[in-house]
XYZ file of C-alpha atoms in Angstrom:
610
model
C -3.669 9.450 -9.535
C -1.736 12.108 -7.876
C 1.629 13.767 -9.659
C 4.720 13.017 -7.503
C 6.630 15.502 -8.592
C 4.386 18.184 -7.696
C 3.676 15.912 -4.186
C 7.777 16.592 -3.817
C 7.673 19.665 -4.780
C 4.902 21.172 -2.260
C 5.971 23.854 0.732
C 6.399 22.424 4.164
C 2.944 22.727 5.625
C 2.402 21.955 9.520
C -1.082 20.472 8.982
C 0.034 17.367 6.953
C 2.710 16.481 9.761
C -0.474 16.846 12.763
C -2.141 13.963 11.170
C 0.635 11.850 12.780
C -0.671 12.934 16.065
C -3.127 9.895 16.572
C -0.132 7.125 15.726
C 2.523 8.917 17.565
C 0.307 9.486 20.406
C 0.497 5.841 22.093
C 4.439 6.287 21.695
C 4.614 9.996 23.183
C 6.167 9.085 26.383
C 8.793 7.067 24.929
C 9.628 10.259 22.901
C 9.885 12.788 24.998
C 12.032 10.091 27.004
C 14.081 9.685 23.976
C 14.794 13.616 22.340
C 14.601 15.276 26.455
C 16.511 12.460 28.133
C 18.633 10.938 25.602
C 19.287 13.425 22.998
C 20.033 16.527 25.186
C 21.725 14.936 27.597
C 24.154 13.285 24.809
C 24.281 16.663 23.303
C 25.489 18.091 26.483
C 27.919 15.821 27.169
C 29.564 15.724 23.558
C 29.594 19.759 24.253
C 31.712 19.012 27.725
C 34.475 17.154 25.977
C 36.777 19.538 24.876
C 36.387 21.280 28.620
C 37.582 17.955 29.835
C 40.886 18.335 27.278
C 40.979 22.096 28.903
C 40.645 21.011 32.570
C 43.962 18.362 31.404
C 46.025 20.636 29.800
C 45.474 22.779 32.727
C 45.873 20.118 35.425
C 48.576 17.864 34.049
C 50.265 19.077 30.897
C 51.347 22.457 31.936
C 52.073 21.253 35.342
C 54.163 18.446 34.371
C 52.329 16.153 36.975
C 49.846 13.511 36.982
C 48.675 13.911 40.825
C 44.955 13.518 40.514
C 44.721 11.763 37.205
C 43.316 8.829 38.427
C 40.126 10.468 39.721
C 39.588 12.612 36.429
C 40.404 8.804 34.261
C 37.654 7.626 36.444
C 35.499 10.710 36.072
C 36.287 10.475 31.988
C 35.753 6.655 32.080
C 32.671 6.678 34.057
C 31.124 10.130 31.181
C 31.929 7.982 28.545
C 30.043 5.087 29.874
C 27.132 6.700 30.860
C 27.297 8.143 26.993
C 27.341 4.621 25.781
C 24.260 2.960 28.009
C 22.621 6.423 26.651
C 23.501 5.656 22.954
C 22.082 2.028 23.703
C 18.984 2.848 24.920
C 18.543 5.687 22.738
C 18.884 3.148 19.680
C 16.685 0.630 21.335
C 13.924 3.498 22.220
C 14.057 4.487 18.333
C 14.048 1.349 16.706
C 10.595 -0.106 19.215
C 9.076 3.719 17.752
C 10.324 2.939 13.861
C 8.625 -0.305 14.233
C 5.636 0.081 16.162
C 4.747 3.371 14.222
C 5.197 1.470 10.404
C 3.377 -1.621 11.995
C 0.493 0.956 13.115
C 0.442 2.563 9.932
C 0.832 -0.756 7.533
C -2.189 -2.102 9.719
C -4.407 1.227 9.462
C -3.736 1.520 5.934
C -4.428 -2.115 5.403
C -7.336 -2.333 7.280
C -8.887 0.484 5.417
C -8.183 -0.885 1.854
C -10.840 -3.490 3.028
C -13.178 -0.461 3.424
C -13.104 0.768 0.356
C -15.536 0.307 -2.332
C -15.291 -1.867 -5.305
C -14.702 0.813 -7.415
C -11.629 2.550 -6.364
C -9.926 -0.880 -7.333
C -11.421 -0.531 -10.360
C -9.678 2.889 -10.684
C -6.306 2.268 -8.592
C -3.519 0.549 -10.115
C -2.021 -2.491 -7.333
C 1.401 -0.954 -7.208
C 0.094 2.155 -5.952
C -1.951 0.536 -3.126
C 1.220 -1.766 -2.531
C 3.628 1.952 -2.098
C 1.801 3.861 0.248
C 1.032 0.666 2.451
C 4.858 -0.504 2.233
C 7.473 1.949 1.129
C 5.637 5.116 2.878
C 5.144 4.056 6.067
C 8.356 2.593 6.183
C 9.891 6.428 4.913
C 7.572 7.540 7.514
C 8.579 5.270 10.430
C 12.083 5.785 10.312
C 11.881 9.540 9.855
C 9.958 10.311 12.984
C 12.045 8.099 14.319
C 15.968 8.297 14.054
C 15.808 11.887 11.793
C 13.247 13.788 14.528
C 16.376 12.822 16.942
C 19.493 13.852 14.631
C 17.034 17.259 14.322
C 16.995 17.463 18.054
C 20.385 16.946 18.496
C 22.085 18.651 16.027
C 20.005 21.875 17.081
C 21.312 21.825 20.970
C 24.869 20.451 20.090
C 25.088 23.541 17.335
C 23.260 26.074 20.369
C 25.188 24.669 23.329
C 28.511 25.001 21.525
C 27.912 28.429 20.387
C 26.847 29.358 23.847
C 29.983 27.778 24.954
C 32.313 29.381 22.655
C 30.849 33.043 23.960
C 30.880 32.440 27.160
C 34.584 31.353 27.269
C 36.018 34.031 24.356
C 33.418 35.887 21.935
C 35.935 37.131 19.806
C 37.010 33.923 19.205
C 33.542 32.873 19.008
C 32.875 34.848 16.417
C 35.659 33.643 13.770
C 33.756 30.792 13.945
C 30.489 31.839 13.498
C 31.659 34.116 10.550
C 32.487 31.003 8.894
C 29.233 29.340 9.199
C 26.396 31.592 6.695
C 29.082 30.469 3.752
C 28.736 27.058 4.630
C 24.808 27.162 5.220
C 24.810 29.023 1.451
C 26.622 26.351 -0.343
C 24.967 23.633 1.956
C 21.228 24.974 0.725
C 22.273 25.291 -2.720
C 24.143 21.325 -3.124
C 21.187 19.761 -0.985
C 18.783 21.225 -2.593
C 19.890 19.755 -5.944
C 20.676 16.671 -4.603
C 17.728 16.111 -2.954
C 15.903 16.695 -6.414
C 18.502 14.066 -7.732
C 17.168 11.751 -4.866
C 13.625 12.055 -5.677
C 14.602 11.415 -9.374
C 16.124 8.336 -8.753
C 13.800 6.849 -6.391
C 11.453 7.650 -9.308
C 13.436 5.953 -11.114
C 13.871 2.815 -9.110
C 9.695 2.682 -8.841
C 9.603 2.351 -12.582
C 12.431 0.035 -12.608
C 10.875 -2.119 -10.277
C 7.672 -1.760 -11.696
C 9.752 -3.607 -15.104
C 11.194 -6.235 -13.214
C 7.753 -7.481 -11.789
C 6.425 -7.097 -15.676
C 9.378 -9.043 -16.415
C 9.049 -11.836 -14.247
C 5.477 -12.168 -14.006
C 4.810 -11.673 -18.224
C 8.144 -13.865 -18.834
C 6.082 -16.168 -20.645
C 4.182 -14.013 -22.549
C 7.561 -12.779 -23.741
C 8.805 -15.537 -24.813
C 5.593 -16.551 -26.887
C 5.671 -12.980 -28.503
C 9.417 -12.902 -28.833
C 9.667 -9.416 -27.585
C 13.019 -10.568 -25.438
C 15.318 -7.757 -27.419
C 12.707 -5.136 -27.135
C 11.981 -5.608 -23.155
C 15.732 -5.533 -22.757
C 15.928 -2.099 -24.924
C 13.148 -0.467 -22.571
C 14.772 -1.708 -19.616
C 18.212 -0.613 -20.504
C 16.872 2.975 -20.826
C 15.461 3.273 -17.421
C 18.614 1.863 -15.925
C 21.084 4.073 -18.032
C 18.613 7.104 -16.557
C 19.306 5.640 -12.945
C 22.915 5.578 -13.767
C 23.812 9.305 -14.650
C 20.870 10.189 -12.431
C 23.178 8.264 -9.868
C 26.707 10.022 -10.986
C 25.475 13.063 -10.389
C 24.025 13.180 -6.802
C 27.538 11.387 -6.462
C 29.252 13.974 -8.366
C 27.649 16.733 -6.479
C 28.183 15.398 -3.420
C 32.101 14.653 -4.060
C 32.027 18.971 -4.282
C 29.978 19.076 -1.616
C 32.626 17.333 1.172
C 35.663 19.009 -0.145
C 33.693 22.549 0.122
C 32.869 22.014 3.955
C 35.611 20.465 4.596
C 37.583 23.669 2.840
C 35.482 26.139 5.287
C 35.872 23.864 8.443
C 39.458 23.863 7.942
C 39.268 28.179 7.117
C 37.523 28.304 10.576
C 39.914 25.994 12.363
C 42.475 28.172 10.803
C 41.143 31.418 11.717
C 41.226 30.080 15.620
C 44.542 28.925 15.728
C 45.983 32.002 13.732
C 44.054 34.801 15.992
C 44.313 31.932 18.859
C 47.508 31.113 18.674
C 48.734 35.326 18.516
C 46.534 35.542 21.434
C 48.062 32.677 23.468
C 51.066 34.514 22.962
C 50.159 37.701 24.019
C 48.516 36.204 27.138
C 44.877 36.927 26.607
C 44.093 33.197 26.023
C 45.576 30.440 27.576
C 46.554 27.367 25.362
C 43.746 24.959 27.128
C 41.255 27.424 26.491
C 42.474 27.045 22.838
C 42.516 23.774 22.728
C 38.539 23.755 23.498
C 37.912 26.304 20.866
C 39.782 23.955 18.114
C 37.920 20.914 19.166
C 34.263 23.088 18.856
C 35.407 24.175 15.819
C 36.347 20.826 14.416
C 33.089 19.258 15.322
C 30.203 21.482 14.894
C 29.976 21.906 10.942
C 29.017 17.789 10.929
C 25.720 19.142 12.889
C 25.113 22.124 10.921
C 25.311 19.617 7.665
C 23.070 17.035 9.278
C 20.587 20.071 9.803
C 20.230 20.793 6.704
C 19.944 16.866 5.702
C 17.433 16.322 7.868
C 15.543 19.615 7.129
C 15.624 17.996 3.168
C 14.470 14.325 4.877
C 11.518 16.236 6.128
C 10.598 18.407 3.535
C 10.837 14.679 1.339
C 8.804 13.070 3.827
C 5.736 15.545 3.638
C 5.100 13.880 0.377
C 5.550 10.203 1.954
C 2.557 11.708 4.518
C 0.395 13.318 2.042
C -0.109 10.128 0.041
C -0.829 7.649 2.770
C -3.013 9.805 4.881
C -4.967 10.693 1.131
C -5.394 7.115 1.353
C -6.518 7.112 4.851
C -8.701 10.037 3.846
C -10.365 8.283 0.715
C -13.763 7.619 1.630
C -15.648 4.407 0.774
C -18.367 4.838 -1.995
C -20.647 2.783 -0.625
C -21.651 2.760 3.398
C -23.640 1.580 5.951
C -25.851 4.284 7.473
C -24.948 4.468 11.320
C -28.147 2.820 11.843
C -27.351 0.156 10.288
C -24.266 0.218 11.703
C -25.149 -0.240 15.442
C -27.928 -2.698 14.819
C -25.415 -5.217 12.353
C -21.839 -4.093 13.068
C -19.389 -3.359 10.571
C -16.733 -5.423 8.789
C -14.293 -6.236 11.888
C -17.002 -6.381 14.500
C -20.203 -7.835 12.773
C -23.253 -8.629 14.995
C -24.146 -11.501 13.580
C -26.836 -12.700 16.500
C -28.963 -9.547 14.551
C -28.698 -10.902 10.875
C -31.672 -11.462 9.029
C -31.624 -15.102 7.063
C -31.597 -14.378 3.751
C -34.095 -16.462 1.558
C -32.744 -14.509 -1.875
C -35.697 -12.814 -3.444
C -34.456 -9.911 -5.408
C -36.664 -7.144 -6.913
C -35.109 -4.372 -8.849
C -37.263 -1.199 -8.358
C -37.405 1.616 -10.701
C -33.436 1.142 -11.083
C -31.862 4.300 -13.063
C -28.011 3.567 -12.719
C -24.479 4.997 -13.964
C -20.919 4.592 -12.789
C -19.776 7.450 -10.282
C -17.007 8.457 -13.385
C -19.785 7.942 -16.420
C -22.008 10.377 -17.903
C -24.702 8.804 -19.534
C -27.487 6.184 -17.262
C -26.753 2.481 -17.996
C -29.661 1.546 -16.387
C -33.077 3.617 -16.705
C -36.511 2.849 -15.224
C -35.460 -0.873 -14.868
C -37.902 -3.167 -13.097
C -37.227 -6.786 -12.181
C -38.312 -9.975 -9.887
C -36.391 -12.482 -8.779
C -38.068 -14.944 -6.774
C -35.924 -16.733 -4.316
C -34.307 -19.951 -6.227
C -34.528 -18.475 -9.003
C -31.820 -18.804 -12.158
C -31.023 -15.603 -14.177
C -28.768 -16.046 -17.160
C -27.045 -12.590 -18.461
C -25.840 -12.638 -22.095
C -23.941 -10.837 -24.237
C -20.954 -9.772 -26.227
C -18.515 -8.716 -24.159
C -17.926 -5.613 -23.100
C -21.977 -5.233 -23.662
C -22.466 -4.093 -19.677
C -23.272 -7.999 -18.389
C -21.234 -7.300 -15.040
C -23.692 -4.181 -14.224
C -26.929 -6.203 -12.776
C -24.693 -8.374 -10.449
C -22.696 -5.519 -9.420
C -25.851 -3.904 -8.187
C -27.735 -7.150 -7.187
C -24.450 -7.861 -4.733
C -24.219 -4.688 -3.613
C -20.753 -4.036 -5.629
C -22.124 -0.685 -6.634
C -25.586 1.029 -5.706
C -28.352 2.193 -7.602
C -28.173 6.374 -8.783
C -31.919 6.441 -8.410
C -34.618 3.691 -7.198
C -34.067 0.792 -4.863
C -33.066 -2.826 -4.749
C -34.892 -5.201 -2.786
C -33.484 -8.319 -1.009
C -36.509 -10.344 0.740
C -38.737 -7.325 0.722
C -36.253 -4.945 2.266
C -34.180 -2.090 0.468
C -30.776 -3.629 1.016
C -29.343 -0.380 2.228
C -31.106 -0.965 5.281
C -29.055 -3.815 6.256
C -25.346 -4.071 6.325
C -23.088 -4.615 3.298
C -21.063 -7.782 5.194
C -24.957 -9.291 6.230
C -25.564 -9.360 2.024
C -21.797 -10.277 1.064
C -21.861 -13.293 3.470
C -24.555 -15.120 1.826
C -22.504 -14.431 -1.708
C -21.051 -17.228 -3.490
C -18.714 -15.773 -6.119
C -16.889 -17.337 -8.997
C -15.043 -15.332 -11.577
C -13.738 -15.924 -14.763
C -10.187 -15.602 -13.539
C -10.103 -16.908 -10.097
C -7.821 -15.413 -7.504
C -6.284 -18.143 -5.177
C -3.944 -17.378 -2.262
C -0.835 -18.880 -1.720
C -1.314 -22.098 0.252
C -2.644 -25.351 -0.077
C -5.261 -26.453 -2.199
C -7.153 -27.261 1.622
C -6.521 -24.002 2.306
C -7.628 -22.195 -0.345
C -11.576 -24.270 -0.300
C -11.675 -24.160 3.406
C -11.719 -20.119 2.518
C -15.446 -20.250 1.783
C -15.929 -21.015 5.415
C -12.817 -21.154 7.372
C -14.376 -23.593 10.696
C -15.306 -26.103 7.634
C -13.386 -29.731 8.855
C -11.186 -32.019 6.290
C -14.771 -33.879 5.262
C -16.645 -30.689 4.330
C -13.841 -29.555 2.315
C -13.595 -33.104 0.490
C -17.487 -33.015 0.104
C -17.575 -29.407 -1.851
C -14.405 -31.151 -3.387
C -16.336 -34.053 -4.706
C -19.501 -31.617 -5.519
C -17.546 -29.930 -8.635
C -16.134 -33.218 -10.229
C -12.485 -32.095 -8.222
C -11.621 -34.530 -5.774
C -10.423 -36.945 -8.374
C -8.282 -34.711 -9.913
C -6.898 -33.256 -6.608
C -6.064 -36.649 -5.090
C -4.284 -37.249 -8.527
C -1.756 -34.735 -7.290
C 1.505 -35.654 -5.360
C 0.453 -34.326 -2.324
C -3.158 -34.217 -2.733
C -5.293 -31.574 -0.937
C -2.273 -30.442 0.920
C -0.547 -29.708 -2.517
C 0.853 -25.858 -3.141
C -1.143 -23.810 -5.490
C 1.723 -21.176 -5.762
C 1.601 -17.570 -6.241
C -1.964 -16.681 -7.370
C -2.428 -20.411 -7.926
C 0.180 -20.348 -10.917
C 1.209 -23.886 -10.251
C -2.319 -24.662 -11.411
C -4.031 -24.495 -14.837
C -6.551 -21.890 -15.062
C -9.030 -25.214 -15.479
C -7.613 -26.361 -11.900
C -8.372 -23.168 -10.276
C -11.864 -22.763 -11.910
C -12.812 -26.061 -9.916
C -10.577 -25.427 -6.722
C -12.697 -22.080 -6.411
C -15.983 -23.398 -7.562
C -14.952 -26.191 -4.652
C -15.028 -23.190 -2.465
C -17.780 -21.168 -3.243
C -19.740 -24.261 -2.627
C -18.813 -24.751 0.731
C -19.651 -21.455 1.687
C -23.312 -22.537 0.852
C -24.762 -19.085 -0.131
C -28.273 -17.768 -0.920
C -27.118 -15.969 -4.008
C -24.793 -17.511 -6.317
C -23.081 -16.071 -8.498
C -21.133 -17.645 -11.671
C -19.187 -15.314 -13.851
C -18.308 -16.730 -17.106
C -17.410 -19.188 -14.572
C -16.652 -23.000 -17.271
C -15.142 -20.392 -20.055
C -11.981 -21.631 -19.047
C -12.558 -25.346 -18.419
C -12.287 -27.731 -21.570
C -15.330 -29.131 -23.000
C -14.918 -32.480 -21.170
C -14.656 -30.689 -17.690
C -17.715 -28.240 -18.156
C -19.705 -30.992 -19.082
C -18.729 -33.004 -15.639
C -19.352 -30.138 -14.011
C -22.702 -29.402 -15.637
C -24.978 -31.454 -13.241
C -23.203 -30.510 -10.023
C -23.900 -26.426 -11.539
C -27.713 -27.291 -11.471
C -27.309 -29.348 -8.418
C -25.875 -26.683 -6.564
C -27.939 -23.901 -7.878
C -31.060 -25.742 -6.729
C -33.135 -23.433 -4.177
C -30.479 -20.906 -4.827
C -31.118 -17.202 -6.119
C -28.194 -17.189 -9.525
C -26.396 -15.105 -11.569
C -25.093 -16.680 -14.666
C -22.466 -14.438 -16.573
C -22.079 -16.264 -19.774
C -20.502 -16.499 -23.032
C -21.382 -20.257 -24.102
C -25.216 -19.415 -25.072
C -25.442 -23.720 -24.451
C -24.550 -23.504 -20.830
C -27.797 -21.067 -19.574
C -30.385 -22.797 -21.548
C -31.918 -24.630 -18.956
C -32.053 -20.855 -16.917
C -35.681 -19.699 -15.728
C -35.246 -16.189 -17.294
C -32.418 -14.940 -19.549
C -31.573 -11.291 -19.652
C -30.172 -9.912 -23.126
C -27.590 -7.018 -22.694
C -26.903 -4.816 -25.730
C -24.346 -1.386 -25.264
C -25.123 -1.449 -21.519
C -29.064 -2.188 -22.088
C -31.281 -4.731 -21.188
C -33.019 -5.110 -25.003
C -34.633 -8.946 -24.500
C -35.641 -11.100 -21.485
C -37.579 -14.196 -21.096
C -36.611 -18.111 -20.980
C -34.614 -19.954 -23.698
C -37.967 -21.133 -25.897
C -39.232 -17.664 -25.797
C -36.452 -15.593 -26.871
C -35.771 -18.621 -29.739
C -39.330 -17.921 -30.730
C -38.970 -13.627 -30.490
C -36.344 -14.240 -33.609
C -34.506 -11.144 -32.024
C -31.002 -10.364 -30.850
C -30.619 -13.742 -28.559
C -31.519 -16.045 -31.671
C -29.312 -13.880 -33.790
C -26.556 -14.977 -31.352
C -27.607 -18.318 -30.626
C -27.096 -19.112 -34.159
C -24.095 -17.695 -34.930
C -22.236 -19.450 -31.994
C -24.607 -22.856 -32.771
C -22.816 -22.343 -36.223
C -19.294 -21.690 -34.532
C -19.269 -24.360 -32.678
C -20.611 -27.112 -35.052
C -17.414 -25.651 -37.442
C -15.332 -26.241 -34.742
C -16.343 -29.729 -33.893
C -16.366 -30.706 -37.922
C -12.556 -28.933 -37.856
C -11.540 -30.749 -34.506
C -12.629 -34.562 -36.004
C -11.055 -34.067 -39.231
């Protein structure tokens, strides 16, 4: 995971802001429209007000007359309205850019997540995926869109005026611009420390979000472990932090104002005191005066917004580095580009070229370890699977039970050797061809939020009302949905939390069913479904697996009896293999724990009828 304070705390570097190029490119027009059109043009005119004031002091004041006024109201009227329509569109032009550019760079970002491998979600927490894909692009959106401008601006407004005020009177000219190194000083040092303030806090307000979603989501493991007081003491830290965090980029900036404001008002001074003597003397006229006051009034705001948006930018950089790092992570696992022109890839498969798999599996000379592990899980491992075959995998957990299905799916691929689906390595056909004959079902089923319909017509999504009913009815579910209020059109909530973790076993066995794979996969899949449920379920399993190559991840030894071959796992190592009779009859490790949880479980029924 990557440090964000030394992310902040990197030099400006060109290179990271290029990789925009290919999402700003589509919008380039509309940019140059916006900073060439827009911007300078605004600047320009905002530089031509005060010469406006000169030209009426000149015209009407000292004159005493008003002959002509009407013309330069109309001229004034018509400057200021073009300025508007200009503002307007400007706005509009930014905001379409904002939006577009964070839509293109939520979708990119999204898109590639699906990608990625299984492991990098094994080794990236959910809130940092959920950052870069939400609150970065967003940063990065509205800086290239509305701070690139104020840049743009503020640079020819502070430029035009200074060419202005030189042109007209240099020595007045250069009061002003004696003024300005003090205020860039003090404007460098109090942004500087306020934008480390800024980082701070929004620091802050990750980990403080980061507690509220604990909070809401664990509130009921709270309340079961009564740890109420002690959630509230952790929490009150972090937002005590964000408070004097918070009083002190408020603090600094309530010096900040009052010291530009101090050396805005010692340059407006300056002008009217050498001004004003020369006004008397006749070397400047009071309209000419008039124009220098009004530049010298308005262009510290710019040369503070510089310096903000210089900060914004140098923030940004950070914003940039971690999404296009993300953009830049490379799947683990990948089609060759063979492959890839012959099947297509995840958003454009080419289906009319897959292969039906029949689901023989043959593990060949398999050596394996995880890309972050040092020592071989697997080594020399050789193993059959005929098509409709049954394979049990037990052990105690945490034993390494996961491993073969990883690799038999295609999750994670072999370090040395090869894996065989129908005869063929599968890296010679694409990963979606293998993962769309996969019927999954974990322990802890993910369901999206929807309707229970919804969430079984996921296993194939142009399944009608019938089919889904039918895979319903397969897993002993259709009772039990049509008991609900609304039925199969009932919410399942956030995650399915308006479900029991029973419900949602059956509601996504109901849905790997009707995707009708070749390879099936159950994954401690009835260790959360009472005893009454798993043994309604029971005939439907062997039903269903009928014909089917399966993977049968379990912790009830009595649920994979009837399997053709059972695989022992021990510390990550197949030690035992054969059927149910034989490994009984071996008086090894699998009898050892057949026993035990025989024993455990008759306890448990003598303890339960008592």
């Amino acid at each position: 995971m990557p440090n964000y304070d030394e992310d902040e705390k990197r030099p400006f570097n060109l290179k990271v802001w290029l990789k925009l190029g290919p999402f700003l490119r589509p919008y380039r027009y509309r940019i140059l429209f916006a900073i060439i059109l827009l911007q300078l043009v605004c600047a320009a005119i905002d530089i031509c007000y005060p010469l406006f004031q000169t030209y009426a002091i000149k015209t009407f004041i000292e004159p005493g007359t008003t002959e002509g006024l009407g013309p330069f109201a109309l001229l004034y009227a018509g400057v200021l309205a073009i300025q508007t329509i200009i503002v307007i569109v400007f706005c509009r032009s930014a905001a379409v850019v904002e939006m577009k550019l964070g839509r293109d760079l939520k979708r990119t970002v999204f898109n590639h997540l699906q990608t990625l491998s299984f492991s990098y979600y094994n080794v990236t927490p959910v809130g940092y995926m959920i950052a870069r894909c939400m609150s970065d692009t967003n940063r990065i959106g509205g800086v290239m869109a509305w701070r690139m401008m104020d840049l743009i601006w503020s640079l020819a407004y502070v430029v035009g005026v200074f060419i202005a005020m030189f042109l007209v009177n240099w020595k007045l000219a250069l009061l002003v611009l004696a003024v300005v190194p003090f205020i860039a000083i003090f404007t460098v040092l109090f942004q500087k420390r306020i934008l480390d303030l800024n980082r701070r806090i929004r620091r802050i307000n990750s980990t403080m979000t980061g507690a509220f979603n604990e909070g809401i989501t664990g509130a009921r493991t709270s309340k079961t472990l009564v740890i109420e007081e002690k959630n509230s003491r952790e929490f009150g830290v972090i937002t005590k932090d964000m408070y004097h965090s918070s009083v002190r980029a408020v603090t600094l900036n309530a010096l900040y104002v009052p010291i530009v404001l101090f050396f805005s008002s010692l340059a407006v001074a300056l002008v009217l005191y050498r001004g004003g003597y020369m006004t008397i003397t006749g070397v400047v006229d009071v309209a000419i005066l008039s124009a220098f006051v009004s530049w010298a009034i308005n262009i510290f705001e710019p040369i503070q917004q510089l310096a903000r948006v210089v900060a914004d930018f140098v923030s940004t950089q950070a914003n940039i580095e971690r999404v296009t790092e993300m953009l830049e992570t490379k799947p683990t696992i990948t089609d060759t580009p063979e492959v890839l022109e012959k099947y297509g890839d995840t958003f454009s498969p080419k289906r009319e070229n897959w292969e039906e798999i029949k689901g023989d599996i043959e593990f060949r000379n398999v050596w394996f370890k995880y890309p972050d592990g040092e020592d071989y899980i697997l080594t020399d491992f050789n193993l059959k699977i005929k098509a409709g075959t049954t394979v049990a995998i037990v052990g105690e957990t945490g034993a390494g039970k996961s491993t073969l299905v990883n690799l038999a799916c295609r999750f994670f691929e072999p370090t040395q050797g090869e894996i065989l689906i129908d005869g063929v390595d599968y890296r010679e056909r694409s990963q979606l061809w293998l993962h769309s004959s996969l019927g999954y079902v974990l322990q802890n089923p993910h369901l999206f939020s929807g309707t229970i319909r919804e969430n079984i017509r996921y296993g194939r999504l142009d399944a009608t009302d019938a089919e889904v009913e039918e895979a319903a009815k397969i897993v002993s579910a259709h009772d039990l949905i049509l008991s609900m209020e609304k039925g199969y059109d009932s919410d399942v909530g956030e995650g399915g939390d308006r479900l029991s973790t029973g419900e949602k076993q059956l509601i996504s066995f109901a849905r790997a069913v009707l995707a009708d794979p070749r390879i099936f996969v159950l994954d401690e899949a009835t260790s959360s479904i009472d005893t009454k449920t798993e043994q309604m379920i029971q005939d439907a399993i062997a039903h269903l697996l009928k014909n089917r190559t399966s993977f049968l991840i379990a912790h009830r030894l009595s649920t994979i009896r009837k399997a053709d071959v059972i695989l022992v796992v021990r510390d990550g190592k197949i030690i035992e293999r054969g059927t149910h009779r034989e490994l009984l009859a071996q008086q090894g490790y699998y009898a050892t724990l057949y026993r035990n949880q025989y024993e455990q479980e008759a306890q448990e029924q003598i303890f339960s009828e008592h």
